[in-house]
């Protein structure tokens, strides 16, 4: 259901396949965004992860800054100086338990924090491991929904970036302000655990207007990314990347947790041969995702505008 002010995302039941394939194909090639249920993430683990996420942003500033990683695009800590309301921690590669433990080990400063972080590390590891299973499962089903047979193909080894977001909304004057500007995700797809107590996510609808997405407890949101338009590149234009943003809806802090499935391990993005034929000529040239992501940032074009140049 869609109006100029509110959008109800399609709901895909992961326990009802292959019956849901046609519905999934419509969502992935249409709006490029949908909810999933029966995803396998336990309510207890997701609640624990929300508590851990809020706790990490209460660590001293010098501890938070230790996780900055200038050698990895989008890795480590993002401070409020970069975006007015947003702080974030990124873990790359989140499919690697070594990277997760390294991330946590960089944050401790005191004996008490070291004890807390040991518990946090266990929760983060369990959560991300399970969320990675969900991401791979969804990616596989999206590929199958547009006719890609995965007999000799797997998303399991594709790098994933996990991001913990904290929106520092405080006062009435913040309401209506932009937390994250309009953008598309640069990877294949992302899976989002939203803050069910505070809204703020908006997605561009078929009329080109941003409309609110109300939180729905127990669900996760999937957004197709540029590697879905880059995924659109991968699928030769069949999948649709979702343009979205975050707006302050209430004068209180908001968190969200994302996992981004990026691209193949060699970082190369190219259209799969199955999507190219006489009626569907190749649209995009092959490119390197890390270079594309840097180009998005340096150019300021973060909503898929660069893709037609590829």
mmCIF file of C-alpha atoms in Angstrom:
data_model
loop_
_atom_site.group_PDB
_atom_site.id
_atom_site.type_symbol
_atom_site.label_atom_id
_atom_site.label_comp_id
_atom_site.label_asym_id
_atom_site.label_seq_id
_atom_site.Cartn_x
_atom_site.Cartn_y
_atom_site.Cartn_z
ATOM 1 C CA UNK A 1 0.000 0.000 0.000
ATOM 2 C CA UNK A 2 1.400 3.395 -1.013
ATOM 3 C CA UNK A 3 0.376 7.017 -0.428
ATOM 4 C CA UNK A 4 2.255 10.304 -0.757
ATOM 5 C CA UNK A 5 3.016 10.195 2.981
ATOM 6 C CA UNK A 6 3.356 6.554 3.937
ATOM 7 C CA UNK A 7 4.537 3.341 2.338
ATOM 8 C CA UNK A 8 3.884 -0.208 3.511
ATOM 9 C CA UNK A 9 6.713 -2.396 2.262
ATOM 10 C CA UNK A 10 6.037 -5.809 0.704
ATOM 11 C CA UNK A 11 6.504 -8.602 3.252
ATOM 12 C CA UNK A 12 8.433 -11.699 2.190
ATOM 13 C CA UNK A 13 8.087 -14.856 4.289
ATOM 14 C CA UNK A 14 11.425 -16.676 4.156
ATOM 15 C CA UNK A 15 9.725 -19.841 5.412
ATOM 16 C CA UNK A 16 7.380 -19.921 2.414
ATOM 17 C CA UNK A 17 9.686 -20.644 -0.512
ATOM 18 C CA UNK A 18 9.500 -21.278 -3.410
ATOM 19 C CA UNK A 19 5.927 -19.907 -3.216
ATOM 20 C CA UNK A 20 7.232 -16.395 -2.435
ATOM 21 C CA UNK A 21 9.615 -16.201 -5.432
ATOM 22 C CA UNK A 22 7.229 -14.289 -7.684
ATOM 23 C CA UNK A 23 6.357 -11.840 -4.908
ATOM 24 C CA UNK A 24 10.058 -11.374 -4.115
ATOM 25 C CA UNK A 25 10.881 -10.741 -7.788
ATOM 26 C CA UNK A 26 8.198 -8.033 -7.938
ATOM 27 C CA UNK A 27 9.620 -6.333 -4.825
ATOM 28 C CA UNK A 28 13.272 -6.597 -5.885
ATOM 29 C CA UNK A 29 12.696 -5.331 -9.433
ATOM 30 C CA UNK A 30 10.059 -2.758 -8.470
ATOM 31 C CA UNK A 31 10.601 -0.727 -5.314
ATOM 32 C CA UNK A 32 13.889 -2.458 -4.452
ATOM 33 C CA UNK A 33 12.929 -2.655 -0.783
ATOM 34 C CA UNK A 34 10.932 -5.162 1.262
ATOM 35 C CA UNK A 35 10.510 -6.648 4.732
ATOM 36 C CA UNK A 36 11.329 -10.206 5.696
ATOM 37 C CA UNK A 37 9.715 -12.382 8.356
ATOM 38 C CA UNK A 38 10.649 -15.838 9.646
ATOM 39 C CA UNK A 39 14.264 -14.774 9.155
ATOM 40 C CA UNK A 40 15.656 -16.786 12.078
ATOM 41 C CA UNK A 41 16.974 -13.903 14.224
ATOM 42 C CA UNK A 42 15.866 -14.539 17.807
ATOM 43 C CA UNK A 43 14.090 -11.674 19.624
ATOM 44 C CA UNK A 44 16.411 -12.116 22.616
ATOM 45 C CA UNK A 45 19.560 -11.766 20.499
ATOM 46 C CA UNK A 46 18.257 -8.714 18.650
ATOM 47 C CA UNK A 47 17.340 -7.030 21.957
ATOM 48 C CA UNK A 48 20.775 -7.804 23.397
ATOM 49 C CA UNK A 49 22.404 -6.362 20.300
ATOM 50 C CA UNK A 50 20.421 -3.133 20.635
ATOM 51 C CA UNK A 51 21.625 -2.788 24.237
ATOM 52 C CA UNK A 52 25.228 -3.442 23.191
ATOM 53 C CA UNK A 53 24.953 -0.907 20.364
ATOM 54 C CA UNK A 54 23.781 1.858 22.693
ATOM 55 C CA UNK A 55 26.495 0.927 25.224
ATOM 56 C CA UNK A 56 29.288 1.201 22.630
ATOM 57 C CA UNK A 57 28.342 4.808 21.914
ATOM 58 C CA UNK A 58 28.646 5.630 25.626
ATOM 59 C CA UNK A 59 32.325 4.665 25.650
ATOM 60 C CA UNK A 60 34.811 7.553 26.028
ATOM 61 C CA UNK A 61 35.538 9.419 22.798
ATOM 62 C CA UNK A 62 39.169 8.288 22.755
ATOM 63 C CA UNK A 63 38.057 4.645 22.963
ATOM 64 C CA UNK A 64 35.569 5.061 20.122
ATOM 65 C CA UNK A 65 38.196 6.727 17.927
ATOM 66 C CA UNK A 66 40.561 3.752 18.312
ATOM 67 C CA UNK A 67 38.495 1.765 15.829
ATOM 68 C CA UNK A 68 39.027 4.275 13.001
ATOM 69 C CA UNK A 69 40.542 2.484 10.029
ATOM 70 C CA UNK A 70 41.703 4.784 7.243
ATOM 71 C CA UNK A 71 42.895 1.835 5.171
ATOM 72 C CA UNK A 72 39.403 0.385 4.694
ATOM 73 C CA UNK A 73 36.703 2.427 2.988
ATOM 74 C CA UNK A 74 33.854 2.877 5.425
ATOM 75 C CA UNK A 75 35.617 0.906 8.158
ATOM 76 C CA UNK A 76 35.907 1.763 11.847
ATOM 77 C CA UNK A 77 34.387 4.737 13.644
ATOM 78 C CA UNK A 78 32.460 7.586 12.000
ATOM 79 C CA UNK A 79 32.254 10.650 14.242
ATOM 80 C CA UNK A 80 29.609 13.340 14.571
ATOM 81 C CA UNK A 81 31.975 15.729 12.794
ATOM 82 C CA UNK A 82 31.349 13.881 9.515
ATOM 83 C CA UNK A 83 27.544 13.922 9.698
ATOM 84 C CA UNK A 84 25.729 16.297 12.038
ATOM 85 C CA UNK A 85 23.581 13.749 13.859
ATOM 86 C CA UNK A 86 25.129 10.370 13.056
ATOM 87 C CA UNK A 87 27.836 8.368 14.777
ATOM 88 C CA UNK A 88 28.611 4.879 13.539
ATOM 89 C CA UNK A 89 30.871 1.889 14.016
ATOM 90 C CA UNK A 90 31.680 -0.272 11.008
ATOM 91 C CA UNK A 91 33.137 -3.770 11.041
ATOM 92 C CA UNK A 92 34.822 -4.944 7.855
ATOM 93 C CA UNK A 93 34.823 -7.823 6.994
ATOM 94 C CA UNK A 94 31.860 -8.768 9.223
ATOM 95 C CA UNK A 95 31.811 -12.276 7.760
ATOM 96 C CA UNK A 96 35.186 -12.776 9.504
ATOM 97 C CA UNK A 97 35.129 -13.552 13.228
ATOM 98 C CA UNK A 98 38.733 -12.295 13.393
ATOM 99 C CA UNK A 99 37.632 -8.836 12.245
ATOM 100 C CA UNK A 100 34.852 -8.776 14.837
ATOM 101 C CA UNK A 101 37.192 -9.661 17.715
ATOM 102 C CA UNK A 102 39.773 -7.144 16.472
ATOM 103 C CA UNK A 103 37.104 -4.440 16.411
ATOM 104 C CA UNK A 104 36.112 -5.121 20.027
ATOM 105 C CA UNK A 105 39.710 -5.378 21.264
ATOM 106 C CA UNK A 106 40.452 -1.842 20.036
ATOM 107 C CA UNK A 107 37.766 -0.283 22.229
ATOM 108 C CA UNK A 108 38.762 -1.210 25.809
ATOM 109 C CA UNK A 109 40.374 1.366 28.105
ATOM 110 C CA UNK A 110 39.732 0.176 31.654
ATOM 111 C CA UNK A 111 39.448 -3.163 33.430
ATOM 112 C CA UNK A 112 35.672 -2.748 33.730
ATOM 113 C CA UNK A 113 35.329 -1.840 30.069
ATOM 114 C CA UNK A 114 37.500 -4.825 29.174
ATOM 115 C CA UNK A 115 35.084 -7.113 31.058
ATOM 116 C CA UNK A 116 32.068 -5.459 29.440
ATOM 117 C CA UNK A 117 33.611 -5.676 25.993
ATOM 118 C CA UNK A 118 34.233 -9.385 26.393
ATOM 119 C CA UNK A 119 30.490 -9.840 26.855
ATOM 120 C CA UNK A 120 29.779 -7.381 24.041
ATOM 121 C CA UNK A 121 32.134 -9.292 21.741
ATOM 122 C CA UNK A 122 30.257 -12.525 22.382
ATOM 123 C CA UNK A 123 26.912 -10.880 21.630
ATOM 124 C CA UNK A 124 28.211 -9.033 18.554
ATOM 125 C CA UNK A 125 29.818 -12.231 17.229
ATOM 126 C CA UNK A 126 26.644 -14.273 17.725
ATOM 127 C CA UNK A 127 24.445 -11.572 16.204
ATOM 128 C CA UNK A 128 26.620 -10.903 13.167
ATOM 129 C CA UNK A 129 27.175 -14.586 12.479
ATOM 130 C CA UNK A 130 23.423 -15.146 12.441
ATOM 131 C CA UNK A 131 22.718 -11.980 10.448
ATOM 132 C CA UNK A 132 25.318 -13.049 7.895
ATOM 133 C CA UNK A 133 23.373 -16.293 7.399
ATOM 134 C CA UNK A 134 20.232 -14.199 6.800
ATOM 135 C CA UNK A 135 22.003 -11.910 4.308
ATOM 136 C CA UNK A 136 23.371 -14.834 2.292
ATOM 137 C CA UNK A 137 19.985 -16.571 2.330
ATOM 138 C CA UNK A 138 18.173 -13.439 1.123
ATOM 139 C CA UNK A 139 20.763 -12.763 -1.598
ATOM 140 C CA UNK A 140 20.376 -16.304 -2.867
ATOM 141 C CA UNK A 141 16.596 -15.984 -2.981
ATOM 142 C CA UNK A 142 16.776 -12.602 -4.735
ATOM 143 C CA UNK A 143 19.060 -14.111 -7.387
ATOM 144 C CA UNK A 144 16.724 -17.078 -7.831
ATOM 145 C CA UNK A 145 13.717 -14.752 -8.118
ATOM 146 C CA UNK A 146 15.167 -13.166 -11.282
ATOM 147 C CA UNK A 147 16.046 -16.512 -12.814
ATOM 148 C CA UNK A 148 19.647 -17.032 -11.746
ATOM 149 C CA UNK A 149 20.381 -20.706 -11.027
ATOM 150 C CA UNK A 150 22.968 -20.995 -8.255
ATOM 151 C CA UNK A 151 24.267 -24.524 -8.709
ATOM 152 C CA UNK A 152 27.927 -23.422 -8.874
ATOM 153 C CA UNK A 153 27.622 -20.003 -7.252
ATOM 154 C CA UNK A 154 27.645 -18.868 -3.632
ATOM 155 C CA UNK A 155 27.396 -15.572 -1.760
ATOM 156 C CA UNK A 156 28.974 -17.084 1.367
ATOM 157 C CA UNK A 157 32.453 -15.723 0.673
ATOM 158 C CA UNK A 158 31.342 -12.260 -0.379
ATOM 159 C CA UNK A 159 32.620 -9.647 2.121
ATOM 160 C CA UNK A 160 30.036 -7.988 4.346
ATOM 161 C CA UNK A 161 30.244 -4.696 6.195
ATOM 162 C CA UNK A 162 28.298 -4.385 9.457
ATOM 163 C CA UNK A 163 27.391 -0.916 10.658
ATOM 164 C CA UNK A 164 26.026 0.142 14.048
ATOM 165 C CA UNK A 165 24.355 3.555 13.798
ATOM 166 C CA UNK A 166 23.503 6.042 16.546
ATOM 167 C CA UNK A 167 21.437 9.115 15.654
ATOM 168 C CA UNK A 168 21.960 11.821 18.237
ATOM 169 C CA UNK A 169 18.571 13.519 17.996
ATOM 170 C CA UNK A 170 17.908 15.498 21.201
ATOM 171 C CA UNK A 171 15.654 18.549 20.978
ATOM 172 C CA UNK A 172 12.424 19.612 19.283
ATOM 173 C CA UNK A 173 14.419 21.748 16.834
ATOM 174 C CA UNK A 174 15.983 18.558 15.449
ATOM 175 C CA UNK A 175 12.631 17.259 14.181
ATOM 176 C CA UNK A 176 12.578 17.370 10.399
ATOM 177 C CA UNK A 177 16.365 17.521 10.139
ATOM 178 C CA UNK A 178 18.204 15.031 7.939
ATOM 179 C CA UNK A 179 20.080 12.285 9.798
ATOM 180 C CA UNK A 180 21.402 10.607 6.636
ATOM 181 C CA UNK A 181 20.975 12.319 3.233
ATOM 182 C CA UNK A 182 19.272 10.597 0.311
ATOM 183 C CA UNK A 183 21.405 7.743 -0.968
ATOM 184 C CA UNK A 184 21.447 4.234 -2.326
ATOM 185 C CA UNK A 185 23.591 1.503 -0.785
ATOM 186 C CA UNK A 186 26.705 0.781 -2.826
ATOM 187 C CA UNK A 187 26.769 -3.010 -2.381
ATOM 188 C CA UNK A 188 24.564 -5.891 -3.537
ATOM 189 C CA UNK A 189 21.972 -5.551 -0.796
ATOM 190 C CA UNK A 190 21.646 -4.583 2.849
ATOM 191 C CA UNK A 191 19.629 -6.008 5.725
ATOM 192 C CA UNK A 192 18.495 -3.512 8.353
ATOM 193 C CA UNK A 193 17.338 -3.924 11.931
ATOM 194 C CA UNK A 194 15.476 -0.705 12.625
ATOM 195 C CA UNK A 195 14.725 1.005 15.924
ATOM 196 C CA UNK A 196 11.145 -0.060 16.611
ATOM 197 C CA UNK A 197 10.631 2.721 19.163
ATOM 198 C CA UNK A 198 11.738 5.599 16.905
ATOM 199 C CA UNK A 199 10.928 5.942 13.205
ATOM 200 C CA UNK A 200 12.789 8.027 10.678
ATOM 201 C CA UNK A 201 13.467 5.852 7.627
ATOM 202 C CA UNK A 202 12.051 7.194 4.366
ATOM 203 C CA UNK A 203 12.145 5.475 0.966
ATOM 204 C CA UNK A 204 11.536 7.017 -2.436
ATOM 205 C CA UNK A 205 8.315 5.699 -3.911
ATOM 206 C CA UNK A 206 7.384 5.120 -7.550
ATOM 207 C CA UNK A 207 6.358 8.782 -7.891
ATOM 208 C CA UNK A 208 9.786 10.019 -6.841
ATOM 209 C CA UNK A 209 8.646 11.176 -3.392
ATOM 210 C CA UNK A 210 10.195 10.205 -0.068
ATOM 211 C CA UNK A 211 7.626 8.550 2.181
ATOM 212 C CA UNK A 212 7.823 7.325 5.770
ATOM 213 C CA UNK A 213 8.348 3.686 6.647
ATOM 214 C CA UNK A 214 6.866 2.902 10.051
ATOM 215 C CA UNK A 215 8.838 0.384 12.173
ATOM 216 C CA UNK A 216 7.398 -3.142 12.406
ATOM 217 C CA UNK A 217 8.675 -5.263 15.335
ATOM 218 C CA UNK A 218 10.095 -8.671 14.469
ATOM 219 C CA UNK A 219 10.863 -7.848 10.853
ATOM 220 C CA UNK A 220 14.035 -6.865 8.997
ATOM 221 C CA UNK A 221 14.214 -4.517 6.012
ATOM 222 C CA UNK A 222 16.112 -5.454 2.850
ATOM 223 C CA UNK A 223 17.281 -2.746 0.434
ATOM 224 C CA UNK A 224 18.701 -3.611 -2.965
ATOM 225 C CA UNK A 225 21.923 -1.661 -3.576
ATOM 226 C CA UNK A 226 23.859 -0.300 -6.534
ATOM 227 C CA UNK A 227 25.707 -3.655 -7.108
ATOM 228 C CA UNK A 228 21.692 -4.788 -7.351
ATOM 229 C CA UNK A 229 21.810 -1.694 -9.747
ATOM 230 C CA UNK A 230 25.428 -2.611 -9.237
ATOM 231 C CA UNK A 231 23.135 -5.481 -8.200
ATOM 232 C CA UNK A 232 21.547 -3.794 -11.204
ATOM 233 C CA UNK A 233 24.903 -4.129 -12.899
ATOM 234 C CA UNK A 234 25.115 -7.751 -11.765
ATOM 235 C CA UNK A 235 21.573 -8.391 -13.034
ATOM 236 C CA UNK A 236 21.984 -6.157 -16.118
ATOM 237 C CA UNK A 237 19.381 -3.680 -14.918
ATOM 238 C CA UNK A 238 16.682 -6.060 -13.712
ATOM 239 C CA UNK A 239 16.978 -5.390 -9.988
ATOM 240 C CA UNK A 240 16.113 -1.955 -8.612
ATOM 241 C CA UNK A 241 18.248 -0.080 -6.080
ATOM 242 C CA UNK A 242 16.267 1.612 -3.297
ATOM 243 C CA UNK A 243 16.859 5.303 -2.652
ATOM 244 C CA UNK A 244 16.354 6.136 1.020
ATOM 245 C CA UNK A 245 17.229 8.576 3.807
ATOM 246 C CA UNK A 246 16.780 9.101 7.554
ATOM 247 C CA UNK A 247 14.835 12.050 8.969
ATOM 248 C CA UNK A 248 14.407 13.045 12.619
ATOM 249 C CA UNK A 249 10.804 12.244 13.547
ATOM 250 C CA UNK A 250 11.139 12.563 17.314
ATOM 251 C CA UNK A 251 13.473 14.402 19.695
ATOM 252 C CA UNK A 252 15.175 11.289 21.032
ATOM 253 C CA UNK A 253 18.095 9.138 20.021
ATOM 254 C CA UNK A 254 17.686 6.394 17.457
ATOM 255 C CA UNK A 255 19.775 3.336 16.586
ATOM 256 C CA UNK A 256 19.867 0.974 13.647
ATOM 257 C CA UNK A 257 22.024 -1.997 12.669
ATOM 258 C CA UNK A 258 22.882 -2.812 9.041
ATOM 259 C CA UNK A 259 24.748 -5.517 7.244
ATOM 260 C CA UNK A 260 25.821 -4.778 3.685
ATOM 261 C CA UNK A 261 26.628 -7.606 1.292
ATOM 262 C CA UNK A 262 29.225 -5.937 -0.921
ATOM 263 C CA UNK A 263 30.565 -7.778 -3.986
ATOM 264 C CA UNK A 264 32.589 -10.849 -4.875
ATOM 265 C CA UNK A 265 35.821 -11.349 -2.937
ATOM 266 C CA UNK A 266 37.946 -10.040 -5.823
ATOM 267 C CA UNK A 267 35.923 -6.761 -5.573
ATOM 268 C CA UNK A 268 34.979 -7.046 -9.258
ATOM 269 C CA UNK A 269 31.431 -6.207 -10.312
ATOM 270 C CA UNK A 270 30.294 -7.522 -13.664
ATOM 271 C CA UNK A 271 27.024 -8.544 -15.259
ATOM 272 C CA UNK A 272 26.345 -12.261 -15.057
ATOM 273 C CA UNK A 273 26.202 -13.847 -18.536
ATOM 274 C CA UNK A 274 22.771 -15.342 -17.872
ATOM 275 C CA UNK A 275 21.255 -11.835 -17.919
ATOM 276 C CA UNK A 276 22.679 -10.903 -21.349
ATOM 277 C CA UNK A 277 21.081 -11.933 -24.638
ATOM 278 C CA UNK A 278 19.918 -10.400 -27.907
ATOM 279 C CA UNK A 279 16.941 -8.740 -26.203
ATOM 280 C CA UNK A 280 18.967 -7.660 -23.152
ATOM 281 C CA UNK A 281 22.369 -6.328 -24.288
ATOM 282 C CA UNK A 282 24.994 -5.604 -21.639
ATOM 283 C CA UNK A 283 24.288 -2.211 -20.022
ATOM 284 C CA UNK A 284 27.214 -1.757 -17.612
ATOM 285 C CA UNK A 285 30.954 -2.255 -17.948
ATOM 286 C CA UNK A 286 32.900 -4.248 -15.344
ATOM 287 C CA UNK A 287 34.305 -2.197 -12.467
ATOM 288 C CA UNK A 288 35.925 -2.488 -9.025
ATOM 289 C CA UNK A 289 33.522 -1.882 -6.144
ATOM 290 C CA UNK A 290 36.023 -0.224 -3.769
ATOM 291 C CA UNK A 291 36.934 2.285 -6.480
ATOM 292 C CA UNK A 292 33.257 2.903 -7.217
ATOM 293 C CA UNK A 293 32.499 3.523 -3.523
ATOM 294 C CA UNK A 294 35.323 6.051 -3.258
ATOM 295 C CA UNK A 295 34.086 7.781 -6.415
ATOM 296 C CA UNK A 296 30.608 8.068 -4.873
ATOM 297 C CA UNK A 297 32.073 9.814 -1.842
ATOM 298 C CA UNK A 298 34.483 12.141 -3.625
ATOM 299 C CA UNK A 299 31.894 13.176 -6.220
ATOM 300 C CA UNK A 300 29.095 13.625 -3.684
ATOM 301 C CA UNK A 301 26.794 11.511 -5.868
ATOM 302 C CA UNK A 302 25.591 8.788 -3.493
ATOM 303 C CA UNK A 303 22.219 7.881 -4.977
ATOM 304 C CA UNK A 304 23.240 5.862 -8.017
ATOM 305 C CA UNK A 305 23.794 8.867 -10.297
ATOM 306 C CA UNK A 306 27.209 7.562 -11.408
ATOM 307 C CA UNK A 307 25.891 4.214 -12.657
ATOM 308 C CA UNK A 308 24.768 5.504 -16.090
ATOM 309 C CA UNK A 309 28.425 6.460 -16.718
ATOM 310 C CA UNK A 310 29.584 2.859 -16.307
#
